[in-house]
mmCIF file of C-alpha atoms in Angstrom:
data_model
loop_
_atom_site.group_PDB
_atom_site.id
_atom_site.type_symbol
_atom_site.label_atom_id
_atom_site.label_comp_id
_atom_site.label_asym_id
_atom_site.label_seq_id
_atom_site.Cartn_x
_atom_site.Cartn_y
_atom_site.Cartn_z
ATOM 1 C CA UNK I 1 -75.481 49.520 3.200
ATOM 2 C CA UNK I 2 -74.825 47.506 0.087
ATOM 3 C CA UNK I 3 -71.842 45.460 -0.549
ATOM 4 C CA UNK I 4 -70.597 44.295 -3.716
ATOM 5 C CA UNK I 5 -67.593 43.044 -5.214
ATOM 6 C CA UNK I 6 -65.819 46.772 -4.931
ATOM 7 C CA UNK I 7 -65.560 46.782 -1.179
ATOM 8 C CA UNK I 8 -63.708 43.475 -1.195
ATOM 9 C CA UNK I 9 -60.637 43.734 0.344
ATOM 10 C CA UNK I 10 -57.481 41.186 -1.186
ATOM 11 C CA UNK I 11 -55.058 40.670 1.011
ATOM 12 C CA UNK I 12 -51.420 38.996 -0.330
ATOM 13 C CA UNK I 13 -47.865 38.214 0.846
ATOM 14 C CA UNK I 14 -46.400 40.195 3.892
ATOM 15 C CA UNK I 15 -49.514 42.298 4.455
ATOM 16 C CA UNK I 16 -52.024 38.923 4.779
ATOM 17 C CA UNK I 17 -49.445 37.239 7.063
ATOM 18 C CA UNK I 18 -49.188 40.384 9.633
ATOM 19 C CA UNK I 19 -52.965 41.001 9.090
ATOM 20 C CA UNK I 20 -54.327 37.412 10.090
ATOM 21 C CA UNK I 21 -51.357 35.909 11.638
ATOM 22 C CA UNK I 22 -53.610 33.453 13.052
ATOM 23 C CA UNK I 23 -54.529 31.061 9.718
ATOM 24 C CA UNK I 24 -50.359 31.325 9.181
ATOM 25 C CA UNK I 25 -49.327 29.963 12.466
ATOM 26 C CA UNK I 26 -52.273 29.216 14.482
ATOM 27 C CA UNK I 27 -52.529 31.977 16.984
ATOM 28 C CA UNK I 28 -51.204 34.873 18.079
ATOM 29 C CA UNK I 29 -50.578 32.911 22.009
ATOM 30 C CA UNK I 30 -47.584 30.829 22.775
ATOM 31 C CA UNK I 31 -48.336 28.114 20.063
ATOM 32 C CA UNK I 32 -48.150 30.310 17.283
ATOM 33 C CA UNK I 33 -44.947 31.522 18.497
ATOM 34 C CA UNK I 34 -43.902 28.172 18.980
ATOM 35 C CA UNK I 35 -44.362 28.017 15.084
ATOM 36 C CA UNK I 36 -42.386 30.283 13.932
ATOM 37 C CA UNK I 37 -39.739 28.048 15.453
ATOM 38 C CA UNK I 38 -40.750 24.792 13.721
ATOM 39 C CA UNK I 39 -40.794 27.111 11.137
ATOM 40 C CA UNK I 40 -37.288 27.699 11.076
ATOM 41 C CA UNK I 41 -35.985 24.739 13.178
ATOM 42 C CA UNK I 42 -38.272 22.328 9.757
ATOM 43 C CA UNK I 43 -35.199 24.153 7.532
ATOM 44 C CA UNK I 44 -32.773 23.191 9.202
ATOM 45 C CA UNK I 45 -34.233 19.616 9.524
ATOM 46 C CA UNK I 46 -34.524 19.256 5.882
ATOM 47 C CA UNK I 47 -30.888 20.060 5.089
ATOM 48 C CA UNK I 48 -30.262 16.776 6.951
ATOM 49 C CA UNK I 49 -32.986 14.604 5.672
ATOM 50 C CA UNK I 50 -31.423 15.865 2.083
ATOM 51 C CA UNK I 51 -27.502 15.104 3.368
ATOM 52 C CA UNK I 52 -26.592 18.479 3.797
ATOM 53 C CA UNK I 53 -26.007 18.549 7.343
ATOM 54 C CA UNK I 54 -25.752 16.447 10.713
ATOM 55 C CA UNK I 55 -26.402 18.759 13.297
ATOM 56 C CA UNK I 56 -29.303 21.622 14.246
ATOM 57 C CA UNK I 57 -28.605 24.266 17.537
ATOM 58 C CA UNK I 58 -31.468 25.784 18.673
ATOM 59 C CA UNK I 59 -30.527 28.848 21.252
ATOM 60 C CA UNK I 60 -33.250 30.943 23.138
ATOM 61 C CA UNK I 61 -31.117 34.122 23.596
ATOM 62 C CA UNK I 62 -30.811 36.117 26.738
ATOM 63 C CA UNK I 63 -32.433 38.864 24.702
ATOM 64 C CA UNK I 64 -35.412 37.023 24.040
ATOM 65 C CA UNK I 65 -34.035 35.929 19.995
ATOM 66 C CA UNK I 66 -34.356 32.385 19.154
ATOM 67 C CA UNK I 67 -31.112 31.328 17.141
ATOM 68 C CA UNK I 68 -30.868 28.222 14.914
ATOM 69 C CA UNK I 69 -27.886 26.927 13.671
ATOM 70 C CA UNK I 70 -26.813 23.866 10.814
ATOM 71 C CA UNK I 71 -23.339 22.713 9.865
ATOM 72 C CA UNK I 72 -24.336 22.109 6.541
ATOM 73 C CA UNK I 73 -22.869 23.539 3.341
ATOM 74 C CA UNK I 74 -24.383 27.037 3.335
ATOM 75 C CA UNK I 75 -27.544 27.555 1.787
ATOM 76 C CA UNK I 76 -27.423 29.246 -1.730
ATOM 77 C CA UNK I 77 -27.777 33.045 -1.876
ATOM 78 C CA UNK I 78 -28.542 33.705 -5.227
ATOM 79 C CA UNK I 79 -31.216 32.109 -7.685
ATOM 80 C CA UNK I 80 -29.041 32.410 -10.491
ATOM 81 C CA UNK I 81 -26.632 29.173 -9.967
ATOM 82 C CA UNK I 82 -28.388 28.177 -7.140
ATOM 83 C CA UNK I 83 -28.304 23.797 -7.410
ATOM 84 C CA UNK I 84 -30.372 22.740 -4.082
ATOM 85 C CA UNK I 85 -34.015 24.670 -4.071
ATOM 86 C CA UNK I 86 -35.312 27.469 -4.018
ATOM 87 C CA UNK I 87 -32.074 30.803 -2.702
ATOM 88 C CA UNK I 88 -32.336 31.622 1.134
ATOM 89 C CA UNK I 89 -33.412 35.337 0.157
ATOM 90 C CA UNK I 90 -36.538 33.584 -1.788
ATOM 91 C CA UNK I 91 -37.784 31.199 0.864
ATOM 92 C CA UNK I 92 -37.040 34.218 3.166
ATOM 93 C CA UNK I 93 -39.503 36.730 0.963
ATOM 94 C CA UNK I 94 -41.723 34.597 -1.033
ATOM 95 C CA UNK I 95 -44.673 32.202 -0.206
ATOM 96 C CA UNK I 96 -44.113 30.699 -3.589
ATOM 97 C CA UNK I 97 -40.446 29.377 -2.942
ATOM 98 C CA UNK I 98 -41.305 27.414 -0.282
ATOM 99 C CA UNK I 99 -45.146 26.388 -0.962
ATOM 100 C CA UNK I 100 -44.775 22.770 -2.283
ATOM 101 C CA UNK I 101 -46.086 19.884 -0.775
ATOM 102 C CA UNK I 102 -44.230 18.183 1.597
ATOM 103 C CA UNK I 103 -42.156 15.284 0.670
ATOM 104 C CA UNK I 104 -40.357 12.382 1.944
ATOM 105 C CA UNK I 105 -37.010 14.584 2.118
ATOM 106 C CA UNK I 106 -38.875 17.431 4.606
ATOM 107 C CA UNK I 107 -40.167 17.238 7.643
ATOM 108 C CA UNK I 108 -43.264 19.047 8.805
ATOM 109 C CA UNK I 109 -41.826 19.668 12.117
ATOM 110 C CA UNK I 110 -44.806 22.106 12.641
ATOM 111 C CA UNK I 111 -48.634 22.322 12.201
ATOM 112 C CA UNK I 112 -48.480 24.585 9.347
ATOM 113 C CA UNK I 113 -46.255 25.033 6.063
ATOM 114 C CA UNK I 114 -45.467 28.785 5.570
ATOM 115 C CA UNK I 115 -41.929 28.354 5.926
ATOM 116 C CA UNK I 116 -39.254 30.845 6.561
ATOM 117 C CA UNK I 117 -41.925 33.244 5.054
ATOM 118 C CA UNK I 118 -43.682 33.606 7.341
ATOM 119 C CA UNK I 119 -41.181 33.780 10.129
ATOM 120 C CA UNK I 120 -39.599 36.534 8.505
ATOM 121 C CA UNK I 121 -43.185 38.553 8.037
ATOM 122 C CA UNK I 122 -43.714 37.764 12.053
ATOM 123 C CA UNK I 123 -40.244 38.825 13.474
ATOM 124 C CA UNK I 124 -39.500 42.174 14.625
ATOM 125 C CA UNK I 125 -36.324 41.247 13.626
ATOM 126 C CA UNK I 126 -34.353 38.575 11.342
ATOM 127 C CA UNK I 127 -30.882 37.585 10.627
ATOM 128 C CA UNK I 128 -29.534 35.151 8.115
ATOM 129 C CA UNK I 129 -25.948 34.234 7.882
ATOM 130 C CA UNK I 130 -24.375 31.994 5.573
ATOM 131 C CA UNK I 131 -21.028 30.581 6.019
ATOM 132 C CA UNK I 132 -19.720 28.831 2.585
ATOM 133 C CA UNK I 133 -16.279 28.518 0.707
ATOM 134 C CA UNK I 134 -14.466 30.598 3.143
ATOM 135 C CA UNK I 135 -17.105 33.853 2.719
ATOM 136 C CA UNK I 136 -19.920 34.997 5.866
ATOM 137 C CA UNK I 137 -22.896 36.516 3.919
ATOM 138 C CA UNK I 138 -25.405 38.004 6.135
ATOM 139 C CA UNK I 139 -29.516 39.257 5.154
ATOM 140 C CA UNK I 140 -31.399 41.542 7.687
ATOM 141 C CA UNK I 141 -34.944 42.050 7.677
ATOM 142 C CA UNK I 142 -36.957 43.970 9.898
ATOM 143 C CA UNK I 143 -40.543 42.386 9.870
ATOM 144 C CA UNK I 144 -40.210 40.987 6.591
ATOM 145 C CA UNK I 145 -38.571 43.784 4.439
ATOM 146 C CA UNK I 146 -35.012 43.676 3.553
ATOM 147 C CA UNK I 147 -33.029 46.556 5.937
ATOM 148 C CA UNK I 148 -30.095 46.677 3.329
ATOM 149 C CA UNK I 149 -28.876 44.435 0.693
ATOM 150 C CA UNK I 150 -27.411 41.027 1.650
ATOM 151 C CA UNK I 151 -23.607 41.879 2.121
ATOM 152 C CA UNK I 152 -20.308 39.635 1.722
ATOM 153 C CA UNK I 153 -18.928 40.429 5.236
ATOM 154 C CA UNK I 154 -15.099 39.237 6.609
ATOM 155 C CA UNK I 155 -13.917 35.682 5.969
ATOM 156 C CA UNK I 156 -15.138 32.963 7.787
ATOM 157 C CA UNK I 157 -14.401 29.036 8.591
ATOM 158 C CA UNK I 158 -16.291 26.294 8.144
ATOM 159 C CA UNK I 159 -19.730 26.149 6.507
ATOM 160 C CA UNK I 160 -23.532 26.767 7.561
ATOM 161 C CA UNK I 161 -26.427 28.774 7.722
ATOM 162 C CA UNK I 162 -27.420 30.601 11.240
ATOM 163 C CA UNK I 163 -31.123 32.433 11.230
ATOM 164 C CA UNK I 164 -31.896 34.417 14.591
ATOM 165 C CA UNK I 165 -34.947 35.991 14.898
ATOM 166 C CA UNK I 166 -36.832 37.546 17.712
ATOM 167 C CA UNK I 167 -41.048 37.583 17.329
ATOM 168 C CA UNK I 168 -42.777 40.793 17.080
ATOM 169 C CA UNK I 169 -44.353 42.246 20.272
ATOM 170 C CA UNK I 170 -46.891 43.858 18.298
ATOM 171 C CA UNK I 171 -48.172 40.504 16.803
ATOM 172 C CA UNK I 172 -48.073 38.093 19.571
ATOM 173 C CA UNK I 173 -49.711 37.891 23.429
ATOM 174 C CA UNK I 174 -45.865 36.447 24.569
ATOM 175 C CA UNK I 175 -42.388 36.266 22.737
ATOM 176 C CA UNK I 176 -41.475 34.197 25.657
ATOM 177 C CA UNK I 177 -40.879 30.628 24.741
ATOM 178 C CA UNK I 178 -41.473 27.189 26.469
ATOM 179 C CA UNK I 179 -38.588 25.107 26.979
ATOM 180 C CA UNK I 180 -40.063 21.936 27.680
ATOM 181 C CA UNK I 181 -42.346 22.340 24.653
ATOM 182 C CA UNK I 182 -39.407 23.236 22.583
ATOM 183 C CA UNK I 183 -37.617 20.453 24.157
ATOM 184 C CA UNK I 184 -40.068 17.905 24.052
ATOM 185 C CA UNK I 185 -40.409 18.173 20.084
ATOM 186 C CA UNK I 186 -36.668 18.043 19.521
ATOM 187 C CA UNK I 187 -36.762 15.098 21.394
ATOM 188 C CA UNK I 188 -39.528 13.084 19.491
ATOM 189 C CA UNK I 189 -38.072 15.243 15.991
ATOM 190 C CA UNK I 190 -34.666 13.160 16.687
ATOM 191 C CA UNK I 191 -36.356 9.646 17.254
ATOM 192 C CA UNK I 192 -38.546 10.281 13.945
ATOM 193 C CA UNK I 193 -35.015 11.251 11.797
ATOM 194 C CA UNK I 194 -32.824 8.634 13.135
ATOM 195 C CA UNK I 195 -28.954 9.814 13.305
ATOM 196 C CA UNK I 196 -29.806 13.581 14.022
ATOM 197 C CA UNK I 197 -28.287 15.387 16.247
ATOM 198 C CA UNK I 198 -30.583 18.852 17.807
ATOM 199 C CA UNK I 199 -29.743 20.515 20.918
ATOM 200 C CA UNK I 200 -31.765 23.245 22.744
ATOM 201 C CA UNK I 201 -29.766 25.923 24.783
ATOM 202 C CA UNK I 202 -31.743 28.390 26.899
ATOM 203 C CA UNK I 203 -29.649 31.907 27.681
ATOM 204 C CA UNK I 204 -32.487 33.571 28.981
ATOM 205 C CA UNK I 205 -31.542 35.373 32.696
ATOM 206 C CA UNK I 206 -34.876 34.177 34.437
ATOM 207 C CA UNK I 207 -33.119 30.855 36.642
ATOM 208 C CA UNK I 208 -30.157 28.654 35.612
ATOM 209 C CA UNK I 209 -28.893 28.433 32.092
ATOM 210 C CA UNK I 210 -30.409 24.547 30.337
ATOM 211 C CA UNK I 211 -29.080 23.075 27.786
ATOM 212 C CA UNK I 212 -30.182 19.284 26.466
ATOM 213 C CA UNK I 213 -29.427 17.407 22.899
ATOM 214 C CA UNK I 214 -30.842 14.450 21.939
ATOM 215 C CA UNK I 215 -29.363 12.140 19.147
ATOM 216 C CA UNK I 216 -31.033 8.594 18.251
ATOM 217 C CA UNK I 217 -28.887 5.931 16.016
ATOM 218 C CA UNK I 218 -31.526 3.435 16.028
ATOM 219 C CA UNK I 219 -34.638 5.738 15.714
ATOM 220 C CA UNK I 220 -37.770 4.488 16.330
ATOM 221 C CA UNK I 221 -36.857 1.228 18.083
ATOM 222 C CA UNK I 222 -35.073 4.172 20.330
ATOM 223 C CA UNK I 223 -38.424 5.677 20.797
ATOM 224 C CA UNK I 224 -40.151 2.566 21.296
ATOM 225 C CA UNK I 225 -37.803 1.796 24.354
ATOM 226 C CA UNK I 226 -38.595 5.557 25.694
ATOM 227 C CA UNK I 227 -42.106 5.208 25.631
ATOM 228 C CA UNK I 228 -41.943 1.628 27.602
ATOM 229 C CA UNK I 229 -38.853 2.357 30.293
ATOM 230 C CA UNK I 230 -41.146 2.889 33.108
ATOM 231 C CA UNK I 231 -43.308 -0.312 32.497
ATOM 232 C CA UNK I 232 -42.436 -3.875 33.807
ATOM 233 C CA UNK I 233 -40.282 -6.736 32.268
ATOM 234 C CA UNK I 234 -42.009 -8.164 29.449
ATOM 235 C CA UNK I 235 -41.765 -11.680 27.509
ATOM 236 C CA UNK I 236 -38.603 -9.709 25.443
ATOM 237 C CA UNK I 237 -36.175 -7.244 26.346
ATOM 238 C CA UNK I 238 -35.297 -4.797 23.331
ATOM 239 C CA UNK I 239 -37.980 -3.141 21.220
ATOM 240 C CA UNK I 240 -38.479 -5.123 17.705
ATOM 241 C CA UNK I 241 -37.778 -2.820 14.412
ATOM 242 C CA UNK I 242 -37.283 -2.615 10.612
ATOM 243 C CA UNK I 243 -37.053 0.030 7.998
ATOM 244 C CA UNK I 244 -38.182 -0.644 4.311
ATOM 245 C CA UNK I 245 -38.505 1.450 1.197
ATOM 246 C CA UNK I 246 -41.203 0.270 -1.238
ATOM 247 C CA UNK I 247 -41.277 2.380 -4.281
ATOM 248 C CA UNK I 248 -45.531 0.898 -4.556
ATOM 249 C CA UNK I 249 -46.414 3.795 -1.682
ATOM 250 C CA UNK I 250 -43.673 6.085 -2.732
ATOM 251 C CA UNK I 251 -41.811 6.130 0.369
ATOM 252 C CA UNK I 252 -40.322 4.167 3.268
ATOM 253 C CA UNK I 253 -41.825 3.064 6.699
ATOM 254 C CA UNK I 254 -39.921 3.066 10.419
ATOM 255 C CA UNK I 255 -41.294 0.617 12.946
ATOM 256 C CA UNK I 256 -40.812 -0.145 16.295
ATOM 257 C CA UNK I 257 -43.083 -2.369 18.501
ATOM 258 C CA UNK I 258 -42.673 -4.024 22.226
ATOM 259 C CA UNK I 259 -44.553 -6.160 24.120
ATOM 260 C CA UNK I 260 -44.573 -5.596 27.822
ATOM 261 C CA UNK I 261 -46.508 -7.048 30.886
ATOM 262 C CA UNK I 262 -49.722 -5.059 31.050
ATOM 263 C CA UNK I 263 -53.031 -4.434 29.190
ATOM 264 C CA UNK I 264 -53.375 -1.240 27.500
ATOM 265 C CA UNK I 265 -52.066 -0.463 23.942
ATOM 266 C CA UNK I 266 -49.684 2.546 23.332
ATOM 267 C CA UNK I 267 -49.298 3.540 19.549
ATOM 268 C CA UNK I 268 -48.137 6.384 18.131
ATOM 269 C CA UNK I 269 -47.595 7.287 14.928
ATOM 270 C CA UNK I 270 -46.537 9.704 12.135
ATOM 271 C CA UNK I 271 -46.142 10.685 8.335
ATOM 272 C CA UNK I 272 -43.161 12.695 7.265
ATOM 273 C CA UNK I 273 -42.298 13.829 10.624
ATOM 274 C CA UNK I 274 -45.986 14.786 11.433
ATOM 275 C CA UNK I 275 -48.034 13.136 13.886
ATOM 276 C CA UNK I 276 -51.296 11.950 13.351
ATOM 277 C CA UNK I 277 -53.208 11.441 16.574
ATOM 278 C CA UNK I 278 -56.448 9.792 14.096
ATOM 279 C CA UNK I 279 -54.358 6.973 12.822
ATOM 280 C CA UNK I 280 -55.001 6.927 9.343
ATOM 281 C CA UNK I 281 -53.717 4.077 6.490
ATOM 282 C CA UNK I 282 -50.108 3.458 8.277
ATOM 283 C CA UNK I 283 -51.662 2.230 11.539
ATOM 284 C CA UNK I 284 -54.497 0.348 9.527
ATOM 285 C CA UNK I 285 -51.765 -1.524 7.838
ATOM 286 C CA UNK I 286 -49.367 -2.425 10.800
ATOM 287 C CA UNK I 287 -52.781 -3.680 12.922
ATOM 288 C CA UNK I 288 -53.426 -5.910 9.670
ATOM 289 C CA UNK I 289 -49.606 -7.083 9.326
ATOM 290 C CA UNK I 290 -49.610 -7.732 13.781
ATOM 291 C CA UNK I 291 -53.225 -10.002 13.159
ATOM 292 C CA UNK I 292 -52.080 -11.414 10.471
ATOM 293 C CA UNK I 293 -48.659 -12.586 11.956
ATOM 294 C CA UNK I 294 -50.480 -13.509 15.309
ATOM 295 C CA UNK I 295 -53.266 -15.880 13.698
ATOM 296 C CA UNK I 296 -50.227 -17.834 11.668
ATOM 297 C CA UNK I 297 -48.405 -18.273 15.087
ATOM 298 C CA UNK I 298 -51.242 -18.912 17.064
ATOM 299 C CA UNK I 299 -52.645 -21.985 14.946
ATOM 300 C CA UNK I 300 -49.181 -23.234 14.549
ATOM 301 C CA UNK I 301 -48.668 -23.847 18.176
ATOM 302 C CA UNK I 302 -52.380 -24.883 18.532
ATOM 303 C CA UNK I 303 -53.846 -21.759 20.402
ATOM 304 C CA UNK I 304 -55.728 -21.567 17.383
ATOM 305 C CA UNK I 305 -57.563 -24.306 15.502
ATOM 306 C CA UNK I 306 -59.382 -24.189 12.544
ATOM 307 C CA UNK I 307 -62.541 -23.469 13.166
ATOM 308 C CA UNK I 308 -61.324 -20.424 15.181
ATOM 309 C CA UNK I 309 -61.926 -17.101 13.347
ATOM 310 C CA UNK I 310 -58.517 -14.632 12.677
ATOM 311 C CA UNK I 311 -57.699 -12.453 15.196
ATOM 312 C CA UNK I 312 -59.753 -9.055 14.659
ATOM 313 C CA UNK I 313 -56.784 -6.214 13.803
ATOM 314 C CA UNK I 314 -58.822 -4.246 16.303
ATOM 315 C CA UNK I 315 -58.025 -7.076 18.983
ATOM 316 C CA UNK I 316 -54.148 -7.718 19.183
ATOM 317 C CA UNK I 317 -52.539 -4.115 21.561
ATOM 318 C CA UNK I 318 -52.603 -6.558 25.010
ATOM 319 C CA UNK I 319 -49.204 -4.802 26.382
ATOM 320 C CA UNK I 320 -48.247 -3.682 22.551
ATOM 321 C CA UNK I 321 -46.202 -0.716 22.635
ATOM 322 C CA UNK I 322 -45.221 0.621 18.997
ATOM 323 C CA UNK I 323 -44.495 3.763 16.756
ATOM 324 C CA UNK I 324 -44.976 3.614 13.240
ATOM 325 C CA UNK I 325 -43.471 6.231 10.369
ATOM 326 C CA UNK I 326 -43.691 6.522 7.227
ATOM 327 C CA UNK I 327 -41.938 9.139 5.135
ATOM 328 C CA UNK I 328 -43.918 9.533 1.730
ATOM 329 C CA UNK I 329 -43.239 11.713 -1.822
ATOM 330 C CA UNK I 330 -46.746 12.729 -1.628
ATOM 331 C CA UNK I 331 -48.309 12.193 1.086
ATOM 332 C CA UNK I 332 -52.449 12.840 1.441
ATOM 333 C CA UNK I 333 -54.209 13.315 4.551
ATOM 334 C CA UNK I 334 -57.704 13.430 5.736
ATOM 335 C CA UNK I 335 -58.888 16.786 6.847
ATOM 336 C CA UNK I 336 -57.610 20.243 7.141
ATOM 337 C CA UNK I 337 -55.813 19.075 10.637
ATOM 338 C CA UNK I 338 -54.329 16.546 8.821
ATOM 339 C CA UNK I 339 -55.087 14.101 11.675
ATOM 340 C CA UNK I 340 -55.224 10.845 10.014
ATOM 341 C CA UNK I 341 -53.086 9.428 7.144
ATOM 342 C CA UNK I 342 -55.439 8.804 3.827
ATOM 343 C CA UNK I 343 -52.743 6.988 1.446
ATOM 344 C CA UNK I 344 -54.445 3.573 -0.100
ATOM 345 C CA UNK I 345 -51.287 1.952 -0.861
ATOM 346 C CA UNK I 346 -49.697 2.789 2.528
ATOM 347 C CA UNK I 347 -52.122 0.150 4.315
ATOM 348 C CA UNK I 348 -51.291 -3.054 1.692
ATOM 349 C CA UNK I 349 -47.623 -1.872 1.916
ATOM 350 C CA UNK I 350 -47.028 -1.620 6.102
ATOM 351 C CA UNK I 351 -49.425 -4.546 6.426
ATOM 352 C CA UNK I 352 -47.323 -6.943 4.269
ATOM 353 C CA UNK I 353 -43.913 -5.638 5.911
ATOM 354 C CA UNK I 354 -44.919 -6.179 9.733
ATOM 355 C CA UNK I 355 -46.617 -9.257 8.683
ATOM 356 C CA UNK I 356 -43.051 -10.975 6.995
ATOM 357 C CA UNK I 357 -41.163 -9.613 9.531
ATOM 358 C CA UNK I 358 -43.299 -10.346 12.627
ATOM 359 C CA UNK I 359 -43.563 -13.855 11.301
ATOM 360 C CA UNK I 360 -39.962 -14.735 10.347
ATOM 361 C CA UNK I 361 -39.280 -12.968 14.027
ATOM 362 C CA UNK I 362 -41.505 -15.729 15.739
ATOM 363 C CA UNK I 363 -39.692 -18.324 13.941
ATOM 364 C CA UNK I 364 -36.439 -17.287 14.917
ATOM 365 C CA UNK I 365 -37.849 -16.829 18.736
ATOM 366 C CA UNK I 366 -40.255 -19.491 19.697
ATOM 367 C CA UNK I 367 -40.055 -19.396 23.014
ATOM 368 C CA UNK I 368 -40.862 -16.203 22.919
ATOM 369 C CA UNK I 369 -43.031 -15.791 20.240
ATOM 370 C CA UNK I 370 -45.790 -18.482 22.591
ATOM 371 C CA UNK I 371 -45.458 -16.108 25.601
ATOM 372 C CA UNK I 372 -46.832 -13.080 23.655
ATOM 373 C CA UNK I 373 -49.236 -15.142 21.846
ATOM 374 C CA UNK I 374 -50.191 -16.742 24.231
ATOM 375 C CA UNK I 375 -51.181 -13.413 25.914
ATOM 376 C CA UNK I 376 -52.166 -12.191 22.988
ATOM 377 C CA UNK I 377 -54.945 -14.860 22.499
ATOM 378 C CA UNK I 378 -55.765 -15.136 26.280
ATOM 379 C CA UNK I 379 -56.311 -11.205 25.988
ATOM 380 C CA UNK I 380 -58.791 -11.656 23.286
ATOM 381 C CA UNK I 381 -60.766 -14.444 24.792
ATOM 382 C CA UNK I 382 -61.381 -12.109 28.017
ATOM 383 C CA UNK I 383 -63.003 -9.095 25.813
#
């Protein structure tokens, strides 16, 4: 049988999405559900990384909807007049409005970018409510196609945007989801944005009703101190931590770092909300700034003379415990899994910051700055 360019078969919008669901949101199993929630919940996290909001609900209904709710302004319903992005009937029916690149001011709270898109297109079901100047518009979709026109409906207080949706049966193996996944993400979502406040409610009849919300003022350093609370005193008790824009990687780097009594090295890190469980340029940078601060202690209190190489980057994690974000306008990764952070400038930029910091912080603390170099150096002699 001969094939040529006539039996090709293109595929766009709505139809592609409920045809392959799996290259939209990973599978058609509990992780791609799971996505259609970062999907939504990524929204809502953007409002506040733009100012728009301070708070995100999450509720997994008791008839199996998922329900997320902001208290920011209301999104805009219309294009025409529309001042913030793309209209929530756009993003809601259109790859287009919400296909750009990640920035610094969204958060890829999931694996994939599709957006509220795709959501819709994979929901048996979908609400959107807006609450703005004293009005409660609501959409309704029914597997991606509008039911009937969005509608002003009775007044309402107060301002936000609510989306419940409920997964299609007839796309996925389970519309059932995880609550410690769910929770878990929230969790390490509120470290990465600091200030946020997201709570998880779960409604569901199977056992007792859970609710958690997390909310981190100091961010990172907060995660940093998470990571480490079941570990042993170490040579300082609160987790080390700046934050610094530099406009030469177009975008701003979170870092947190501890030193605790044991051997083995615990880093994580992350770009614009993301992690990336390669590395990539961010972690490069902060092992150069650490070595680099190290050496300079270590010669001046004689651990170190001269004819002693540097400290190898690869050789300074004895007991380091650290998390290291960076938020970036355009950020470029390495691979399709974006694993591992590929930014040039991102390694000269974090190296120079944790080196000037780290440094003026072991001149202000000498006692402890010889314990943990000290340890440090002893560490490296052993390998």
């Amino acid at each position: 049988m001969g094939y040529d360019a006539a039996r090709i078969e293109v595929l766009e919008g709505r139809e592609a999405v409920r045809k392959r669901p799996g290259m939209y949101v990973g599978s058609i199993g509990e992780r791609g559900l799971h996505q259609l929630v970062w999907e939504v919940v990524g929204r809502a996290v953007n409002q506040f990384l733009a100012g728009r909001c301070g708070s995100v609900d999450v509720t997994l209904t008791a008839d199996g909807g998922v329900r997320v709710a902001d208290d920011g302004p209301g999104d805009p319903v219309e294009t025409a007049g529309a001042t913030v992005g793309p209209d929530l009937e756009a993003l809601l029916t259109s790859f287009r409005a919400g296909s750009d690149p990640f920035g610094r001011y969204n958060a890829a709270v999931g694996h994939f970018e599709g957006g509220l898109f795709v959501a819709n297109t994979l929901s048996s079901r979908l609400t959107a409510e807006v609450r703005s100047e004293g009005a409660r518009r609501v959409h309704e979709y029914a597997r991606g196609v509008a039911v009937v026109a969005p509608a002003v409906m009775e007044p309402a207080t107060g301002s936000g945007t609510t989306i419940a949706f409920w997964p299609d049966a007839e796309i996925f193996e389970t519309t059932r989801c995880s609550f410690a996944v769910l929770a878990e993400r929230f969790r390490q979502v509120a470290f990465l944005n600091r200030g946020l406040r997201i709570s998880l409610t779960d409604e569901r009849p199977a056992g007792e009703a859970r609710a958690v919300a997390f909310r981190f003022p100091d961010g990172v350093r907060d995660f940093v101190a998470a990571l480490d609370a079941e570990t042993g005193v170490g040579p300082h008790p609160e987790p080390l931590g700046f934050e610094r824009d530099d406009p030469r990687m177009a975008g701003t780097m979170e870092v947190a770092l501890l030193w605790k009594g044991r051997q083995e090295e615990r880093m994580r890190s992350f770009a614009n909300s993301r992690a990336t469980p390669e590395g990539g340029t961010h972690v490069d940078g902060f092992r150069d700034g650490v070595a680099a601060a190290v050496t300079a202690a270590a010669r001046e209190l004689g651990l170190l003379t001269a004819a002693d190489p540097d400290l190898r980057a690869d050789g300074i994690g004895v007991g380091l415990t650290a998390v290291v974000s960076v938020k970036l306008d355009r950020p470029e990764y390495l691979g399709a899994t974006h694993g591992s952070l590929g930014d040039t400038a991102v390694r000269v930029c974090v190296g120079e910051a944790v080196r000037e910091y780290l440094g003026n912080w072991f001149e202000e603390r000498p006692e402890w700055a010889a314990e943990v170099v000290d340890r440090i150096v002893r560490g490296v002699d052993q390998d």
